[in-house]
Amino acid sequence: MNTVILGAGAWGTAMSIHLARQGHSVTLVPRRADHALEIASSRENRDYLSGHFLDMSIQVGLELAPALMEADLIFIACPSKGLPELLKNISGSLDTQQPPKLVLSLCKGLDRETLRRPSELISQALPGIKVAALSGPTNAGEVARGLPAAVVLAGTDATALEEAQAAISGATLRAYTSNDLIGTEIGGTLKNVYAVGAGLCDGLGLGSNAKASFLTRSLQEMVRLGVALGGRSETFLGLSGTGDLMATAHGTWSRNRGYGEEVARDFAGAKAALANRKSVVEGVWATEAFARIAHDRKIDAPILGCLDSILRGDLEPRAGVAALMTRDLKREG
C-alpha cells in the first residue's frame, strides 16, 4: 500500500519505520521544511527519535500535495494543538477525485477551542473521507526497535478498518478493530491525564500501594467520564484505555508521567520548563479540558478535579492526596 505519515515526531517516525518494515511504500512528511531536509540527509530523526535510522525506501516529503497523490492510507501524527492548521493544508492539497481508503488519527488530545475529538475535526475538514483512530500502548522507541506491541483501530467503516488492520499488522505490531471511535479517542486522551497523576505519586514517593490504588480508581473514573460522553465501558478496559494507561503511567520514557514527577518536586520549575520542551505533554491541556467538560456536564470526577487544581497551582500535591483520601466513604464501583 501507499502510506503517508503527516508529522515527524517520535510516533510518526516510528510508524514510518514500522510500515516500511511491513513492505509498504512510505512517505514521511515533517511539518517543517528544515526538519525534512535534515531527516532526508541523515536518515535519522535526531530531534524526536534519535538512534533509529530510516530505511532508504522511506521517502521524506517537503510538500503535502505530491505526497498525498495516490495515498491509500494517511496517518496524521501531529500534536493535537497542531491538527487544525494541518487539516487546512490537507484540505487544500488532497485530490478528492482519488481519495485515500482511510485517514487514521494518531493524535491523543482535544481541540483547544471546541474541545472536539481529532476524528470530529478531520471529518469536518475532509467531508466524505473515511476516518479512524489508532490508539494503544505504543512507545515510539520500542515500536521503532521492532519490540512487540498491540493497537486498536476504531472507526465506523468495517471494510476500511479491516484493510488497514491487515496493512499494519505483522510480526511486531498486532492491530485489533473496534467500532467505538468515541471511547477509543477519549481513552487515549484521558490516559495522559492520569499518567500525570501517576508521576505525582512517583515524585511524592507515595509507594507502590498508593500508585496502584490511584490508577485503579482513575480507571473507574475514566470509564465514568467516557460512558457519559458516548463511549462504551468495555473500550476503556482495552488497549486504548487500560493498556495505554498502564504503559504511560509506568514508563520511564513517558512525558506525561515525567511531568507529574517534576511537578511534585518543583512546581515552578516544571511549569517554566514546559514552554521550552520540544515534545508536547498532552496531559496538561487534556486535564484542563476534561475538567471543564466534567464540570459543565456535572460528571463526578474527583481525581480529575484534584489534578486540575494541582496543575493550575491552586493546590499543593500533598494537599491533593489528603483531599482524596478523606473524601466521604463509599462502596467500590
Short mmCIF file of C-alpha atoms in Angstrom, two decimals:
data_model
loop_
_atom_site.label_atom_id
_atom_site.label_comp_id
_atom_site.label_asym_id
_atom_site.label_seq_id
_atom_site.Cartn_x
_atom_site.Cartn_y
_atom_site.Cartn_z
CA MET A 1 0.00 0.00 0.00
CA ASN A 2 0.97 3.62 -0.48
CA THR A 3 1.15 5.11 3.01
CA VAL A 4 1.76 8.70 4.09
CA ILE A 5 2.60 9.85 7.61
CA LEU A 6 1.95 13.53 8.30
CA GLY A 7 4.05 14.68 11.23
CA ALA A 8 7.57 13.57 12.08
CA GLY A 9 7.53 13.48 15.84
CA ALA A 10 8.61 10.32 17.63
CA TRP A 11 5.39 8.40 16.96
CA GLY A 12 5.04 9.41 13.32
CA THR A 13 8.66 8.46 12.68
CA ALA A 14 8.27 5.12 14.44
CA MET A 15 5.15 4.35 12.40
CA SER A 16 7.02 5.10 9.18
CA ILE A 17 9.79 2.69 10.22
CA HIS A 18 7.22 0.01 11.04
CA LEU A 19 5.29 0.42 7.78
CA ALA A 20 8.49 0.23 5.75
CA ARG A 21 9.35 -2.96 7.64
CA GLN A 22 5.97 -4.27 6.51
CA GLY A 23 6.95 -3.68 2.89
CA HIS A 24 4.69 -0.70 2.18
CA SER A 25 5.56 2.40 0.21
CA VAL A 26 6.13 5.07 2.88
CA THR A 27 6.35 8.86 2.71
CA LEU A 28 7.06 10.78 5.92
CA VAL A 29 6.14 14.47 5.79
CA PRO A 30 7.53 16.63 8.62
CA ARG A 31 5.79 19.92 9.42
CA ARG A 32 8.94 21.99 8.82
CA ALA A 33 10.99 22.02 5.63
CA ASP A 34 14.30 22.28 7.51
CA HIS A 35 13.36 19.23 9.58
CA ALA A 36 12.51 17.31 6.41
CA LEU A 37 15.85 18.14 4.83
CA GLU A 38 17.75 17.14 7.98
CA ILE A 39 15.97 13.77 8.19
CA ALA A 40 16.41 13.14 4.47
CA SER A 41 20.15 13.73 4.64
CA SER A 42 20.92 11.94 7.92
CA ARG A 43 18.20 9.23 7.67
CA GLU A 44 17.59 9.86 11.37
CA ASN A 45 15.13 12.00 13.32
CA ARG A 46 17.61 13.47 15.76
CA ASP A 47 15.07 15.88 17.24
CA TYR A 48 12.47 13.32 18.34
CA LEU A 49 13.69 9.74 17.81
CA SER A 50 17.46 9.68 17.77
CA GLY A 51 19.26 6.39 17.34
CA HIS A 52 16.66 4.90 14.99
CA PHE A 53 17.55 5.07 11.32
CA LEU A 54 15.09 5.31 8.45
CA ASP A 55 15.35 2.72 5.71
CA MET A 56 16.36 4.19 2.35
CA SER A 57 12.98 3.14 0.97
CA ILE A 58 11.24 5.74 3.17
CA GLN A 59 10.71 8.96 1.26
CA VAL A 60 10.81 12.24 3.16
CA GLY A 61 8.37 14.76 1.70
CA LEU A 62 8.69 18.53 1.61
CA GLU A 63 5.19 19.31 0.34
CA LEU A 64 1.77 17.82 1.04
CA ALA A 65 0.20 17.68 -2.43
CA PRO A 66 2.80 15.39 -4.08
CA ALA A 67 2.93 13.16 -1.00
CA LEU A 68 -0.84 12.74 -0.88
CA MET A 69 -1.19 11.74 -4.53
CA GLU A 70 -2.38 8.12 -4.76
CA ALA A 71 -2.11 7.63 -0.99
CA ASP A 72 -4.07 4.62 0.27
CA LEU A 73 -3.60 5.24 3.99
CA ILE A 74 -2.90 8.63 5.55
CA PHE A 75 -1.66 8.72 9.15
CA ILE A 76 -2.00 12.04 10.97
CA ALA A 77 0.65 12.12 13.69
CA CYS A 78 0.84 15.67 14.99
CA PRO A 79 0.19 17.13 18.45
CA SER A 80 -3.48 17.91 18.99
CA LYS A 81 -2.83 21.67 19.05
CA GLY A 82 -1.36 21.50 15.53
CA LEU A 83 -4.21 19.50 14.00
CA PRO A 84 -6.50 22.37 12.85
CA GLU A 85 -3.71 24.05 10.87
CA LEU A 86 -2.58 20.75 9.35
CA LEU A 87 -6.14 19.94 8.28
CA LYS A 88 -6.41 23.28 6.48
CA ASN A 89 -3.31 22.37 4.49
CA ILE A 90 -4.55 18.85 3.78
CA SER A 91 -7.96 20.03 2.55
CA GLY A 92 -6.24 22.26 0.01
CA SER A 93 -3.88 19.53 -1.17
CA LEU A 94 -5.98 16.35 -1.22
CA ASP A 95 -7.31 15.08 -4.55
CA THR A 96 -10.98 14.45 -3.80
CA GLN A 97 -11.34 12.60 -7.10
CA GLN A 98 -8.94 9.96 -5.80
CA PRO A 99 -9.46 9.91 -2.02
CA PRO A 100 -7.48 7.66 0.33
CA LYS A 101 -9.01 4.45 1.61
CA LEU A 102 -8.71 5.73 5.17
CA VAL A 103 -7.33 8.62 7.20
CA LEU A 104 -6.06 7.44 10.59
CA SER A 105 -5.59 9.80 13.50
CA LEU A 106 -2.67 9.06 15.81
CA CYS A 107 -3.47 12.20 17.84
CA LYS A 108 -4.35 11.89 21.52
CA GLY A 109 -5.94 15.14 22.60
CA LEU A 110 -8.84 17.56 22.20
CA ASP A 111 -9.14 20.74 20.18
CA ARG A 112 -8.33 23.73 22.37
CA GLU A 113 -11.17 25.90 21.13
CA THR A 114 -14.03 23.47 20.55
CA LEU A 115 -12.99 20.53 22.80
CA ARG A 116 -13.76 18.25 19.85
CA ARG A 117 -12.03 14.93 19.26
CA PRO A 118 -9.48 14.56 16.40
CA SER A 119 -11.78 12.42 14.25
CA GLU A 120 -14.51 15.06 14.52
CA LEU A 121 -12.13 17.75 13.27
CA ILE A 122 -10.91 15.53 10.45
CA SER A 123 -14.43 14.65 9.31
CA GLN A 124 -15.41 18.31 9.30
CA ALA A 125 -12.33 19.38 7.34
CA LEU A 126 -12.39 16.43 4.92
CA PRO A 127 -16.07 15.65 4.26
CA GLY A 128 -16.73 12.28 2.69
CA ILE A 129 -13.35 10.84 3.71
CA LYS A 130 -13.33 7.70 5.88
CA VAL A 131 -11.74 8.37 9.26
CA ALA A 132 -10.42 6.14 12.05
CA ALA A 133 -8.31 6.43 15.19
CA LEU A 134 -5.25 4.33 16.04
CA SER A 135 -4.52 4.03 19.74
CA GLY A 136 -2.88 1.81 22.33
CA PRO A 137 0.31 1.33 24.38
CA THR A 138 2.89 2.27 21.77
CA ASN A 139 6.14 3.78 22.98
CA ALA A 140 7.75 5.08 19.80
CA GLY A 141 11.24 3.81 20.56
CA GLU A 142 10.00 0.29 21.22
CA VAL A 143 7.93 0.22 18.02
CA ALA A 144 10.91 1.50 16.03
CA ARG A 145 13.09 -1.24 17.52
CA GLY A 146 10.58 -3.88 16.50
CA LEU A 147 9.51 -4.90 20.00
CA PRO A 148 6.03 -6.49 20.19
CA ALA A 149 3.03 -4.19 20.69
CA ALA A 150 -0.70 -4.08 20.00
CA VAL A 151 -3.04 -1.28 18.94
CA VAL A 152 -6.72 -0.77 18.25
CA LEU A 153 -8.14 0.78 15.08
CA ALA A 154 -11.52 2.38 15.72
CA GLY A 155 -13.92 3.66 13.11
CA THR A 156 -17.31 3.18 11.52
CA ASP A 157 -16.39 1.58 8.18
CA ALA A 158 -15.66 -2.11 8.84
CA THR A 159 -14.19 -2.79 5.39
CA ALA A 160 -11.75 0.12 5.57
CA LEU A 161 -10.75 -0.87 9.10
CA GLU A 162 -10.03 -4.45 8.06
CA GLU A 163 -7.86 -3.28 5.15
CA ALA A 164 -5.88 -1.02 7.46
CA GLN A 165 -5.68 -3.78 10.07
CA ALA A 166 -4.13 -6.15 7.53
CA ALA A 167 -1.68 -3.49 6.34
CA ILE A 168 -0.49 -2.53 9.82
CA SER A 169 -0.36 -5.94 11.47
CA GLY A 170 2.80 -8.01 11.35
CA ALA A 171 5.29 -9.90 13.47
CA THR A 172 5.90 -6.95 15.81
CA LEU A 173 2.64 -4.98 15.79
CA ARG A 174 -0.83 -6.52 16.07
CA ALA A 175 -3.91 -4.42 15.31
CA TYR A 176 -7.44 -5.03 16.58
CA THR A 177 -10.55 -3.26 15.31
CA SER A 178 -13.39 -1.51 17.13
CA ASN A 179 -16.44 0.49 16.13
CA ASP A 180 -16.27 2.62 19.30
CA LEU A 181 -14.50 5.64 17.89
CA ILE A 182 -15.64 7.93 20.72
CA GLY A 183 -14.45 5.64 23.51
CA THR A 184 -11.14 4.92 21.80
CA GLU A 185 -10.26 8.58 21.38
CA ILE A 186 -11.42 9.56 24.86
CA GLY A 187 -9.44 6.73 26.45
CA GLY A 188 -6.31 7.64 24.52
CA THR A 189 -6.59 11.22 25.72
CA LEU A 190 -7.62 10.61 29.33
CA LYS A 191 -4.75 8.21 29.93
CA ASN A 192 -2.41 11.20 29.57
CA VAL A 193 -4.27 12.95 32.38
CA TYR A 194 -3.98 10.07 34.81
CA ALA A 195 -0.39 9.36 33.78
CA VAL A 196 0.46 12.84 35.06
CA GLY A 197 -1.14 11.79 38.34
CA ALA A 198 0.93 8.62 38.38
CA GLY A 199 4.02 10.80 38.03
CA LEU A 200 2.86 12.84 41.01
CA CYS A 201 2.72 9.59 43.01
CA ASP A 202 6.29 8.83 41.95
CA GLY A 203 7.57 12.33 42.67
CA LEU A 204 5.97 12.39 46.11
CA GLY A 205 7.41 8.96 46.94
CA LEU A 206 3.99 7.55 47.85
CA GLY A 207 4.94 3.94 47.13
CA SER A 208 3.56 1.07 45.05
CA ASN A 209 0.32 0.68 47.01
CA ALA A 210 -0.65 4.30 46.51
CA LYS A 211 0.17 4.28 42.80
CA ALA A 212 -1.76 1.06 42.20
CA SER A 213 -4.74 2.44 44.14
CA PHE A 214 -4.57 5.72 42.25
CA LEU A 215 -4.51 4.02 38.84
CA THR A 216 -7.35 1.66 39.73
CA ARG A 217 -9.60 4.47 40.87
CA SER A 218 -8.51 6.57 37.89
CA LEU A 219 -9.58 3.80 35.54
CA GLN A 220 -13.02 3.74 37.16
CA GLU A 221 -13.24 7.49 36.71
CA MET A 222 -12.09 7.18 33.10
CA VAL A 223 -14.92 4.73 32.41
CA ARG A 224 -17.45 7.02 34.10
CA LEU A 225 -16.33 10.01 32.05
CA GLY A 226 -16.07 8.06 28.82
CA VAL A 227 -19.50 6.47 29.07
CA ALA A 228 -21.08 9.83 29.91
CA LEU A 229 -19.51 11.22 26.73
CA GLY A 230 -20.78 8.41 24.50
CA GLY A 231 -18.12 5.68 24.72
CA ARG A 232 -18.68 2.06 25.74
CA SER A 233 -17.38 0.84 29.10
CA GLU A 234 -15.59 -2.20 27.65
CA THR A 235 -13.50 0.03 25.38
CA PHE A 236 -11.76 1.55 28.39
CA LEU A 237 -10.72 -1.91 29.56
CA GLY A 238 -8.96 -2.46 26.23
CA LEU A 239 -5.80 -1.23 24.57
CA SER A 240 -6.72 2.44 24.21
CA GLY A 241 -7.76 2.71 27.86
CA THR A 242 -6.21 0.31 30.35
CA GLY A 243 -3.38 -0.73 28.03
CA ASP A 244 -2.22 2.78 27.19
CA LEU A 245 -2.71 3.94 30.79
CA MET A 246 -0.53 1.16 32.22
CA ALA A 247 2.29 1.85 29.76
CA THR A 248 2.20 5.62 30.10
CA ALA A 249 1.81 5.60 33.88
CA HIS A 250 4.82 3.33 34.43
CA GLY A 251 7.20 4.01 31.53
CA THR A 252 10.34 5.96 32.39
CA TRP A 253 10.07 7.38 28.84
CA SER A 254 6.58 8.82 29.45
CA ARG A 255 6.45 12.61 29.06
CA ASN A 256 3.20 12.82 30.99
CA ARG A 257 4.35 10.66 33.90
CA GLY A 258 7.66 12.51 33.93
CA TYR A 259 5.97 15.89 34.06
CA GLY A 260 3.86 14.82 37.02
CA GLU A 261 7.03 13.73 38.80
CA GLU A 262 8.64 17.11 38.09
CA VAL A 263 5.57 18.98 39.37
CA ALA A 264 5.69 17.03 42.63
CA ARG A 265 9.30 18.02 43.18
CA ASP A 266 9.34 21.59 41.85
CA PHE A 267 6.08 23.03 40.53
CA ALA A 268 7.51 26.39 39.45
CA GLY A 269 10.49 24.82 37.72
CA ALA A 270 8.36 22.23 35.94
CA LYS A 271 5.92 24.83 34.68
CA ALA A 272 8.70 27.11 33.45
CA ALA A 273 10.43 24.25 31.62
CA LEU A 274 7.18 23.16 29.96
CA ALA A 275 7.26 26.05 27.49
CA ASN A 276 10.73 25.06 26.25
CA ARG A 277 10.04 21.38 25.62
CA LYS A 278 10.31 20.09 22.05
CA SER A 279 7.81 17.31 22.73
CA VAL A 280 4.28 18.14 23.85
CA VAL A 281 2.96 17.00 27.24
CA GLU A 282 -0.62 16.37 26.10
CA GLY A 283 -1.85 15.56 29.60
CA VAL A 284 -1.53 19.14 30.84
CA TRP A 285 -4.06 20.63 28.44
CA ALA A 286 -6.21 17.48 28.49
CA THR A 287 -6.58 17.81 32.26
CA GLU A 288 -7.93 21.34 31.94
CA ALA A 289 -10.19 20.39 29.03
CA PHE A 290 -11.77 17.36 30.68
CA ALA A 291 -12.15 19.21 33.98
CA ARG A 292 -14.22 21.80 32.11
CA ILE A 293 -16.27 19.09 30.43
CA ALA A 294 -16.89 17.26 33.71
CA HIS A 295 -17.93 20.49 35.42
CA ASP A 296 -20.26 21.58 32.61
CA ARG A 297 -21.90 18.15 32.34
CA LYS A 298 -21.93 17.51 36.09
CA ILE A 299 -19.90 14.28 35.81
CA ASP A 300 -18.43 13.08 39.11
CA ALA A 301 -14.65 13.12 38.60
CA PRO A 302 -12.84 13.97 41.87
CA ILE A 303 -9.41 12.73 40.76
CA LEU A 304 -9.59 14.79 37.58
CA GLY A 305 -10.66 17.85 39.54
CA CYS A 306 -7.82 17.39 42.01
CA LEU A 307 -5.24 17.04 39.22
CA ASP A 308 -6.58 20.15 37.52
CA SER A 309 -6.21 22.18 40.72
CA ILE A 310 -2.65 20.90 41.24
CA LEU A 311 -1.58 21.69 37.67
CA ARG A 312 -3.07 25.17 37.93
CA GLY A 313 -1.06 25.78 41.08
CA ASP A 314 -4.18 26.15 43.22
CA LEU A 315 -3.49 23.04 45.31
CA GLU A 316 -0.30 21.59 46.75
CA PRO A 317 0.26 17.97 45.60
CA ARG A 318 0.29 16.57 49.14
CA ALA A 319 -2.84 18.52 49.98
CA GLY A 320 -4.43 16.92 46.94
CA VAL A 321 -3.55 13.47 48.26
CA ALA A 322 -5.09 14.35 51.62
CA ALA A 323 -8.25 15.67 49.95
CA LEU A 324 -8.77 12.44 48.01
CA MET A 325 -8.00 10.22 51.00
CA THR A 326 -10.50 11.99 53.25
CA ARG A 327 -13.49 12.09 50.90
CA ASP A 328 -16.77 10.61 52.13
CA LEU A 329 -16.55 6.82 52.44
CA LYS A 330 -18.46 4.77 49.85
CA ARG A 331 -18.83 1.37 48.22
CA GLU A 332 -16.39 0.38 45.49
CA GLY A 333 -17.77 0.71 41.99
#
